[in-house]
Phi, psi and omega in degrees: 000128166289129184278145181233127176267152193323011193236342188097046177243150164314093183280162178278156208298158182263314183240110174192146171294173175303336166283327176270359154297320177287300215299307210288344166275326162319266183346289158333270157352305161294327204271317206294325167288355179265335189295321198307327174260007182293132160085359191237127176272165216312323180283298181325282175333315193254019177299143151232192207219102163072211199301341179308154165240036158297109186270186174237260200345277201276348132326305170305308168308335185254352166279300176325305198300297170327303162308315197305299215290353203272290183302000184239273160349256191282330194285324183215021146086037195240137184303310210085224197301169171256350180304341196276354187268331151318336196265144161293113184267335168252046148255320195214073188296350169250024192318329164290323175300321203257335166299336187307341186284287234255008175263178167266185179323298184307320201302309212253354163301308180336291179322288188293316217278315163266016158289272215294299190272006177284300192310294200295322173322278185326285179312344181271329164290318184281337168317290181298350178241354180172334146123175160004295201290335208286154154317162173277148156273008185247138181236181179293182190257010193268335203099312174286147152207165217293143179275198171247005147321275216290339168259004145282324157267331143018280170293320185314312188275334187255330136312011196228321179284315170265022155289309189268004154303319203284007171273301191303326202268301179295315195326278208283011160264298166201084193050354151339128202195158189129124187017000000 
């Protein structure tokens, strides 16, 4: 049984093998970015904090793209969504962070909430086909490549750094606070 905590985030398991520690510290995580951006209309989403031009929008949005590219992209060699295949990406490398103003609130939970249930889908198949250990099919331009251990913590880290940008940014929309 999952313990769910006062915000509705999962918690992760206290006694568990390792996939399910890795996926249940993900899992954890995402739920803290969906709290963080819960409830805030379109001005809220495009708040930013002193000089940054960093959103909880373009959070949501480079978090979408991020799932798409670890779990699709590289864990199993799939274009994904298709919007990410469309963007001139050398016109604009920050195109998600920068498109994210012009989307709506609804727009851009869509986007991550199915960004978020493709990667677990994907990851429960790459689970069911070789476990922890197996490789990505896409490697680095080095030849190596990432197992899918390391693109679970990965992902872990990289919600988790941008979980304390969406601290700093609700705070100063309206006063929210908390892990």
């Amino acid at each position: 049984m999952t313990d769910i905590d006062e915000q509705g985030r999962p918690e992760p398991p206290l006694a568990a093998d390792e996939t399910d520690t890795l996926v249940g510290y993900l899992d954890y995580q995402r739920a803290t970015l969906a709290w963080k951006c819960s409830g805030l209309d379109a001005a809220g989403l495009r708040a930013t904090v002193g000089v940054s031009s960093m959103t909880l929008g373009g959070i949501l949005k480079h978090m979408a793209f991020v799932e798409n590219h670890w779990f699709a992209h590289y864990l199993h060699g799939r274009e994904g969504q298709p919007l990410w295949t469309t963007v001139d990406w050398e016109a604009d490398r920050d195109w998600e962070w920068n498109s994210a103003a012009q989307d709506s609130p609804e727009e851009l939970h869509a986007l991550w909430e199915d960004a978020v249930s493709r990667s677990r889908a994907l990851v429960e198949e790459a689970l069911a086909g070789g476990g922890l250990g197996q490789p990505a099919r896409r490697t680095w331009p080095d030849g190596r490549a990432p197992s899918l251990r390391w693109i679970l913590v990965h992902m872990i880290e990289e919600y988790a750094r941008h979980n304390g940008h969406a601290d700093l940014i609700r705070e100063s929309v309206d006063g929210l606070t908390g892990e």
